[in-house]
Amino acid sequence: MAVVWEQKVVELINNKDSVKVLATLDGDGVPHTAVKQSLHVDQEGRIVYLELLESSRTFKNITRSLWHDQYVSVTVKGDESSYKIKGKPTRIHICGTLFEEHYIAVRERLGDVDLAAVCVIEPEEVRNQTYRERLAVQEVGQPFYVHLDRMASTVHTVEFSE
């Protein structure tokens, strides 16, 4: 299922100042999260993750997710908004044209470093995790999810005199 990206989400992911977190699962199902600033959305609407370390836990886990058709999750946070993207790894490039293009770009940007792989993630769902947005949805769809102290402050009391 292909995601139709909102331009603001693509811009947030591709913004070098946004915080990007990639969540994967290990072989025992234990979550592993790591800040990965090397994530971006390509022209085909896929998430591309550049892995610099062969030995990273994220790389091992994303490889396992590819082999076993499992999901990974990307969270991206900007100044005002936050989104969670669920997707599946579809390819891991360790050579070839795409790898070479990214390898050259990484070395130009970071200097004398390696590029272990270019991981491609096909997004399946994008969720707006921005607090104000989620609160608005909750207040309409689940109006009784309010703490009693907040409810009590909106209730008016009537005093009776004898």
Tab-separated table of C-alpha atoms in Angstrom:
chain	number	residue	atom	x	y	z
A	1	MET	CA	0.000	0.000	0.000
A	2	ALA	CA	1.702	3.163	-1.171
A	3	VAL	CA	1.513	6.281	0.951
A	4	VAL	CA	0.379	9.560	-0.550
A	5	TRP	CA	2.758	11.997	1.116
A	6	GLU	CA	1.716	15.409	2.328
A	7	GLN	CA	4.418	17.826	1.176
A	8	LYS	CA	4.902	19.148	4.728
A	9	VAL	CA	5.801	15.638	5.964
A	10	VAL	CA	8.327	15.107	3.155
A	11	GLU	CA	9.876	18.506	3.898
A	12	LEU	CA	10.063	17.634	7.608
A	13	ILE	CA	11.806	14.316	6.928
A	14	ASN	CA	14.189	15.886	4.425
A	15	ASN	CA	15.008	18.811	6.724
A	16	LYS	CA	18.501	18.345	8.204
A	17	ASP	CA	17.368	20.036	11.443
A	18	SER	CA	14.464	17.660	12.125
A	19	VAL	CA	15.039	14.868	14.616
A	20	LYS	CA	14.589	11.453	12.993
A	21	VAL	CA	14.338	8.211	14.955
A	22	LEU	CA	14.335	4.753	13.386
A	23	ALA	CA	12.767	1.939	15.425
A	24	THR	CA	13.488	-1.707	14.643
A	25	LEU	CA	13.023	-5.051	16.394
A	26	ASP	CA	15.726	-7.550	17.237
A	27	GLY	CA	15.352	-11.317	16.843
A	28	ASP	CA	13.593	-11.583	20.216
A	29	GLY	CA	11.131	-8.808	19.394
A	30	VAL	CA	12.895	-6.264	21.612
A	31	PRO	CA	12.549	-2.713	20.234
A	32	HIS	CA	15.675	-0.778	19.342
A	33	THR	CA	15.435	2.936	18.604
A	34	ALA	CA	18.182	5.219	17.404
A	35	VAL	CA	18.422	8.777	16.128
A	36	LYS	CA	19.278	8.492	12.441
A	37	GLN	CA	19.744	11.812	10.697
A	38	SER	CA	20.610	10.021	7.448
A	39	LEU	CA	16.941	9.403	6.593
A	40	HIS	CA	15.244	11.120	3.660
A	41	VAL	CA	12.376	10.637	1.214
A	42	ASP	CA	13.444	9.953	-2.361
A	43	GLN	CA	11.685	10.998	-5.577
A	44	GLU	CA	9.662	7.774	-5.637
A	45	GLY	CA	8.258	8.474	-2.155
A	46	ARG	CA	10.315	5.826	-0.380
A	47	ILE	CA	12.249	6.429	2.807
A	48	VAL	CA	15.982	5.988	2.289
A	49	TYR	CA	18.234	5.265	5.253
A	50	LEU	CA	22.001	5.514	4.860
A	51	GLU	CA	23.774	3.165	7.262
A	52	LEU	CA	27.359	4.106	7.990
A	53	LEU	CA	28.340	1.200	10.276
A	54	GLU	CA	28.380	-2.455	9.255
A	55	SER	CA	28.169	-3.511	12.903
A	56	SER	CA	25.255	-1.326	14.003
A	57	ARG	CA	22.327	-2.927	15.778
A	58	THR	CA	19.936	-0.962	13.566
A	59	PHE	CA	21.546	-2.419	10.435
A	60	LYS	CA	21.261	-5.962	11.774
A	61	ASN	CA	17.639	-5.404	12.735
A	62	ILE	CA	16.598	-3.739	9.477
A	63	THR	CA	18.218	-6.608	7.560
A	64	ARG	CA	16.222	-9.078	9.662
A	65	SER	CA	13.061	-7.057	8.981
A	66	LEU	CA	13.727	-7.291	5.232
A	67	TRP	CA	14.259	-11.055	5.386
A	68	HIS	CA	11.173	-11.694	7.533
A	69	ASP	CA	8.821	-9.097	6.009
A	70	GLN	CA	8.551	-7.112	9.260
A	71	TYR	CA	7.770	-3.476	9.927
A	72	VAL	CA	10.037	-0.686	11.046
A	73	SER	CA	8.970	2.722	12.265
A	74	VAL	CA	10.319	6.209	11.655
A	75	THR	CA	9.421	9.125	13.892
A	76	VAL	CA	10.247	12.619	12.722
A	77	LYS	CA	9.957	15.715	14.913
A	78	GLY	CA	10.214	19.351	13.899
A	79	ASP	CA	9.567	22.541	15.835
A	80	GLU	CA	5.790	22.304	15.733
A	81	SER	CA	4.897	18.843	14.492
A	82	SER	CA	5.645	15.165	14.800
A	83	TYR	CA	4.824	12.182	12.562
A	84	LYS	CA	5.215	8.410	12.766
A	85	ILE	CA	5.710	6.430	9.573
A	86	LYS	CA	5.231	2.663	9.511
A	87	GLY	CA	6.891	0.806	6.668
A	88	LYS	CA	8.742	-2.263	5.499
A	89	PRO	CA	12.295	-2.481	4.213
A	90	THR	CA	12.195	-3.561	0.559
A	91	ARG	CA	15.858	-3.380	-0.489
A	92	ILE	CA	19.307	-2.998	0.978
A	93	HIS	CA	21.898	-1.794	-1.520
A	94	ILE	CA	25.565	-2.556	-0.806
A	95	CYS	CA	26.794	-1.807	-4.330
A	96	GLY	CA	25.509	-0.450	-7.622
A	97	THR	CA	24.554	2.971	-8.955
A	98	LEU	CA	22.299	4.051	-6.071
A	99	PHE	CA	24.905	2.973	-3.531
A	100	GLU	CA	27.694	4.785	-5.401
A	101	GLU	CA	25.703	8.041	-5.616
A	102	HIS	CA	25.080	8.034	-1.866
A	103	TYR	CA	28.621	6.910	-1.068
A	104	ILE	CA	30.078	9.896	-2.923
A	105	ALA	CA	27.581	12.305	-1.308
A	106	VAL	CA	28.260	10.966	2.215
A	107	ARG	CA	32.014	11.307	1.784
A	108	GLU	CA	31.639	14.850	0.440
A	109	ARG	CA	29.519	15.771	3.428
A	110	LEU	CA	31.270	13.835	6.231
A	111	GLY	CA	34.817	13.269	5.024
A	112	ASP	CA	36.712	9.999	5.200
A	113	VAL	CA	33.861	7.684	6.274
A	114	ASP	CA	32.367	4.431	5.045
A	115	LEU	CA	28.856	3.721	3.833
A	116	ALA	CA	27.727	0.240	4.770
A	117	ALA	CA	24.378	0.232	2.978
A	118	VAL	CA	21.517	2.180	1.465
A	119	CYS	CA	18.302	0.799	2.964
A	120	VAL	CA	14.993	1.463	1.198
A	121	ILE	CA	11.796	1.475	3.258
A	122	GLU	CA	8.370	1.431	1.613
A	123	PRO	CA	6.042	3.531	3.794
A	124	GLU	CA	2.587	2.087	4.468
A	125	GLU	CA	1.114	4.497	7.014
A	126	VAL	CA	1.772	8.051	8.163
A	127	ARG	CA	0.282	9.201	11.468
A	128	ASN	CA	0.264	12.736	12.720
A	129	GLN	CA	1.609	12.537	16.284
A	130	THR	CA	1.503	16.282	16.957
A	131	TYR	CA	-0.005	16.785	20.418
A	132	ARG	CA	-2.531	19.480	19.447
A	133	GLU	CA	-3.698	17.444	16.444
A	134	ARG	CA	-4.069	14.248	18.478
A	135	LEU	CA	-5.885	16.129	21.247
A	136	ALA	CA	-8.382	17.610	18.770
A	137	VAL	CA	-9.107	14.150	17.340
A	138	GLN	CA	-9.508	12.701	20.837
A	139	GLU	CA	-11.863	15.464	21.987
A	140	VAL	CA	-14.177	14.830	19.029
A	141	GLY	CA	-13.965	11.026	18.898
A	142	GLN	CA	-13.568	10.216	22.590
A	143	PRO	CA	-14.937	13.153	24.584
A	144	PHE	CA	-14.985	11.216	27.855
A	145	TYR	CA	-11.197	10.832	27.914
A	146	VAL	CA	-10.912	13.839	30.201
A	147	HIS	CA	-9.547	13.854	33.729
A	148	LEU	CA	-12.191	14.487	36.353
A	149	ASP	CA	-10.440	17.604	37.650
A	150	ARG	CA	-10.721	19.176	34.195
A	151	MET	CA	-14.345	18.125	33.944
A	152	ALA	CA	-15.097	19.543	37.393
A	153	SER	CA	-13.632	22.928	36.467
A	154	THR	CA	-16.157	23.279	33.636
A	155	VAL	CA	-19.201	22.244	35.671
A	156	HIS	CA	-21.156	25.118	37.152
A	157	THR	CA	-22.612	24.682	40.599
A	158	VAL	CA	-25.882	26.170	41.679
A	159	GLU	CA	-26.327	27.297	45.267
A	160	PHE	CA	-29.727	27.102	46.918
A	161	SER	CA	-30.696	29.495	49.645
A	162	GLU	CA	-33.138	28.610	52.406
